[in-house]
Each structure stands twice: as structure tokens, then as C-alpha cells.
Amino acid sequence: MKTIEQPASAWMRLPSGQRIDLANPDPYAWTDHDLCVRLARVYRWGGESIHPIPLSVAQHSLAVLELRRVWAAKPLTVDQELRELLHDAEEALLGFDCISKLKPLLGDPLREVSDRLSNAVAVRYDLPEWTDEERVEHKRADVACAASEALYCAGWTEHEISHVLGITEPVLKVDPLVQRYQCTPWEPWPSAVAVERFHVELLRLLGLRERRQLPKLA
């Protein structure tokens, strides 16, 4: 009897009770809150931290967004801010933030799954494509945050950051999140705090875009 080969699937249950097939992700399989919870439970730097808790991708994403706001020559659009906030959103669905130097060793399979999840996020939230200039500015903020996290959160020295990690962007002197959240500089937030702050920002931006798209009354 001939065996019928089943399509590959990799199901994961989400906090809401919904589920997503990571091999063939449906852009509408998760709730906004699912994404926020998952990002708050995914940790930067392989979970290494000099603090009692690790730094979440949710907190990192908010820091990158805030830094882009501060450094931008003109105010970012709602779509640009939403794209910055969600720049690592696929990691919420994948379930981990792969150390950058490890990605080439894991090769195409990881890249393909990550790309599918990124595309699902882009479809779900109608994210615009990056322009070359926008990508450069995003990368600058992302790497600056990474350099600072390495020193203040993960415990690398400034010499190690440049000579071992190969990060050339200077370490930030000021935590970009302090002014907005009045938090302790460079201290990782508890998961519940990261969920709430990310969720509030996500809903705020989605609400702004929805109001912008409403037809004007005559």
C-alpha cells in the first residue's frame, strides 16, 4: 500500500488558544495580544543577563522605535513607526531570537521559516517595504541598541563588543526608553510590563492608522 506523504507542518499553540502552523503561517492565526505576549517571552542575547531577568525582544523593539524617533530628520509616519515596532515580530512566532552569528551556520531552513513568518507579519499589519535609506537608518538604530544591550544587559565589555562581537556602532549613553517610560536605564522589564507597554503602543499605532484611513465626512 502506497503511503501518501503529508505536507510538512509545525503547529504551535498560542496564548489565546489559537494555533499557527510555522511551516505555512496564516497571517490571521494570532491575536495582537498573542504577539505581544510571545515577544515579551522571547529573550535577547540567548537569555544571558547580568540582571535577575533577561531582556525581551518586546523591550528591544520599543527601544529601536524610540531611537528612530529621536534620530529621524523628520517625524516618522504611522506606517514607519509600526514597521519599526514590528521589525522582529517573526521571532514571537518562531519562539526564539537566534544569535546573529549562529544564523549562517543554521543556513537556509531557518532563513526560509523566518522569511515566511516575516511575510505573514507584513501581510497581517500591511507593512510597507523598506526603502534603502530607511533600512540603513533602521539598522543604525538596531545595532546601536544591540551594542548598548551587550554592555548594560548581557555583560560584554566595550572591548569585547567591538573585537569579539564585531559591533562598530558606539554604545549609547542614554537609554532611549527612560524619557517615555520613566524606567531604570537598561534594566530589563518583567514580562507583564513588557507585554502591556508593547501592546499599548501596537494598539495606539493601529488606531492612528485606522482613523487616518476613515473616509472624511462631507
Short mmCIF file of C-alpha atoms in Angstrom, two decimals, residues 36-214:
data_model
loop_
_atom_site.label_atom_id
_atom_site.label_comp_id
_atom_site.label_asym_id
_atom_site.label_seq_id
_atom_site.Cartn_x
_atom_site.Cartn_y
_atom_site.Cartn_z
CA CYS A 36 2.81 40.91 22.48
CA VAL A 37 2.94 38.06 24.98
CA ARG A 38 5.20 35.98 22.78
CA LEU A 39 7.62 38.89 22.14
CA ALA A 40 7.83 39.53 25.88
CA ARG A 41 8.77 35.86 26.37
CA VAL A 42 11.47 35.79 23.71
CA TYR A 43 14.83 36.94 25.06
CA ARG A 44 17.76 38.73 23.53
CA TRP A 45 21.34 37.51 23.86
CA GLY A 46 20.34 33.88 24.23
CA GLY A 47 18.71 34.75 27.56
CA GLU A 48 22.04 35.84 29.10
CA SER A 49 21.71 38.77 31.51
CA ILE A 50 23.60 40.46 34.31
CA HIS A 51 20.19 41.33 35.76
CA PRO A 52 17.78 38.96 37.56
CA ILE A 53 15.77 38.63 34.33
CA PRO A 54 16.77 38.72 30.63
CA LEU A 55 15.94 41.46 28.14
CA SER A 56 12.91 40.71 25.98
CA VAL A 57 12.55 41.31 22.26
CA ALA A 58 9.46 43.37 23.10
CA GLN A 59 11.55 45.85 25.11
CA HIS A 60 14.27 45.89 22.45
CA SER A 61 11.71 46.64 19.74
CA LEU A 62 10.31 49.58 21.68
CA ALA A 63 13.85 50.90 22.20
CA VAL A 64 14.63 50.73 18.48
CA LEU A 65 11.39 52.55 17.68
CA GLU A 66 12.16 55.27 20.23
CA LEU A 67 15.69 55.72 18.93
CA ARG A 68 14.43 56.03 15.36
CA ARG A 69 12.02 58.73 16.52
CA VAL A 70 14.83 60.64 18.21
CA TRP A 71 17.29 60.34 15.32
CA ALA A 72 14.86 60.91 12.43
CA ALA A 73 15.33 64.14 10.45
CA LYS A 74 11.54 64.48 10.29
CA PRO A 75 8.71 62.76 12.19
CA LEU A 76 8.15 59.15 11.19
CA THR A 77 4.84 58.22 9.60
CA VAL A 78 2.50 55.83 11.39
CA ASP A 79 3.42 53.09 8.91
CA GLN A 80 7.13 53.66 9.51
CA GLU A 81 6.67 53.52 13.29
CA LEU A 82 4.59 50.36 13.03
CA ARG A 83 7.24 48.72 10.87
CA GLU A 84 9.95 49.66 13.40
CA LEU A 85 7.89 48.29 16.28
CA LEU A 86 7.32 45.01 14.44
CA HIS A 87 10.79 44.62 12.91
CA ASP A 88 11.46 41.45 14.95
CA ALA A 89 7.85 40.27 15.24
CA GLU A 90 8.53 36.99 13.45
CA GLU A 91 10.63 35.96 16.47
CA ALA A 92 7.47 35.96 18.57
CA LEU A 93 6.05 33.27 16.32
CA LEU A 94 9.32 31.40 15.84
CA GLY A 95 9.80 31.30 19.60
CA PHE A 96 13.40 32.46 19.87
CA ASP A 97 15.84 35.20 18.85
CA CYS A 98 18.69 33.43 17.12
CA ILE A 99 22.14 34.84 17.91
CA SER A 100 23.18 36.65 14.72
CA LYS A 101 26.50 34.82 14.27
CA LEU A 102 24.69 31.48 14.54
CA LYS A 103 22.23 32.17 11.73
CA PRO A 104 24.68 31.43 8.87
CA LEU A 105 25.57 28.11 10.50
CA LEU A 106 21.91 27.08 10.65
CA GLY A 107 21.54 28.00 6.99
CA ASP A 108 18.63 28.09 4.59
CA PRO A 109 15.98 26.16 6.56
CA LEU A 110 15.98 28.72 9.39
CA ARG A 111 16.08 31.59 6.90
CA GLU A 112 13.14 30.20 4.94
CA VAL A 113 10.96 29.71 8.02
CA SER A 114 11.88 33.15 9.33
CA ASP A 115 11.10 34.74 5.96
CA ARG A 116 7.68 33.06 5.81
CA LEU A 117 6.85 34.35 9.28
CA SER A 118 8.12 37.85 8.41
CA ASN A 119 5.96 37.87 5.30
CA ALA A 120 2.93 36.78 7.35
CA VAL A 121 3.53 39.67 9.76
CA ALA A 122 3.89 42.12 6.86
CA VAL A 123 0.60 40.92 5.35
CA ARG A 124 -1.26 40.95 8.68
CA TYR A 125 -0.21 44.51 9.54
CA ASP A 126 0.05 45.83 5.98
CA LEU A 127 3.65 46.91 6.47
CA PRO A 128 5.32 48.86 3.63
CA GLU A 129 8.56 47.68 2.05
CA TRP A 130 11.75 49.26 3.37
CA THR A 131 13.44 51.79 1.13
CA ASP A 132 17.24 51.55 1.02
CA GLU A 133 17.54 54.73 3.09
CA GLU A 134 15.02 53.54 5.67
CA ARG A 135 16.79 50.21 6.03
CA VAL A 136 20.12 51.96 6.68
CA GLU A 137 18.55 54.20 9.34
CA HIS A 138 16.78 51.23 10.94
CA LYS A 139 19.97 49.18 11.00
CA ARG A 140 21.86 52.02 12.65
CA ALA A 141 19.31 52.21 15.48
CA ASP A 142 19.05 48.43 15.78
CA VAL A 143 22.82 47.97 16.05
CA ALA A 144 23.21 50.89 18.46
CA CYS A 145 20.64 49.25 20.72
CA ALA A 146 22.43 45.92 20.36
CA ALA A 147 25.78 47.45 21.35
CA SER A 148 24.20 49.07 24.39
CA GLU A 149 22.32 45.92 25.41
CA ALA A 150 25.54 43.93 25.12
CA LEU A 151 27.24 46.23 27.63
CA TYR A 152 24.43 47.10 30.03
CA CYS A 153 22.32 43.93 29.90
CA ALA A 154 24.41 40.98 28.73
CA GLY A 155 27.68 41.88 30.43
CA TRP A 156 30.07 42.20 27.48
CA THR A 157 32.86 44.78 27.83
CA GLU A 158 33.21 47.60 25.30
CA HIS A 159 36.41 45.96 24.03
CA GLU A 160 34.59 42.64 23.55
CA ILE A 161 31.69 44.36 21.82
CA SER A 162 33.97 45.70 19.10
CA HIS A 163 36.63 42.98 18.95
CA VAL A 164 34.64 39.81 19.69
CA LEU A 165 31.09 40.66 18.59
CA GLY A 166 32.29 42.90 15.76
CA ILE A 167 29.80 45.67 16.56
CA THR A 168 31.18 49.03 15.46
CA GLU A 169 28.22 51.27 16.39
CA PRO A 170 29.01 53.23 19.59
CA VAL A 171 27.34 52.29 22.84
CA LEU A 172 24.53 54.68 23.76
CA LYS A 173 25.00 56.81 26.85
CA VAL A 174 21.26 57.29 27.41
CA ASP A 175 18.59 54.58 27.39
CA PRO A 176 16.04 55.79 24.79
CA LEU A 177 13.16 54.32 26.83
CA VAL A 178 13.76 56.30 30.03
CA GLN A 179 12.07 59.53 28.99
CA ARG A 180 8.89 57.83 27.78
CA TYR A 181 8.51 55.19 30.50
CA GLN A 182 10.45 56.69 33.44
CA CYS A 183 12.11 53.29 33.85
CA THR A 184 15.50 52.40 35.31
CA PRO A 185 18.08 52.75 32.49
CA TRP A 186 18.98 49.48 30.77
CA GLU A 187 17.10 47.33 33.24
CA PRO A 188 15.04 44.52 31.67
CA TRP A 189 11.32 44.78 32.31
CA PRO A 190 9.28 41.98 33.84
CA SER A 191 7.31 40.07 31.23
CA ALA A 192 3.95 41.54 32.25
CA VAL A 193 5.31 45.09 31.94
CA ALA A 194 6.82 44.38 28.53
CA VAL A 195 3.53 42.87 27.33
CA GLU A 196 1.49 45.86 28.48
CA ARG A 197 3.80 48.52 27.06
CA PHE A 198 4.23 46.79 23.72
CA HIS A 199 0.50 46.11 23.45
CA VAL A 200 -0.41 49.72 24.23
CA GLU A 201 1.99 51.01 21.56
CA LEU A 202 0.82 48.49 18.98
CA LEU A 203 -2.85 49.31 19.52
CA ARG A 204 -2.09 53.04 19.53
CA LEU A 205 -0.40 52.88 16.14
CA LEU A 206 -3.05 50.61 14.65
CA GLY A 207 -5.72 53.01 15.92
CA LEU A 208 -3.96 56.01 14.40
CA ARG A 209 -3.74 54.28 11.06
CA GLU A 210 -7.38 53.22 11.18
CA ARG A 211 -8.51 56.78 11.91
CA ARG A 212 -6.34 58.07 9.08
CA GLN A 213 -7.99 55.68 6.66
CA LEU A 214 -11.58 56.52 7.64
#
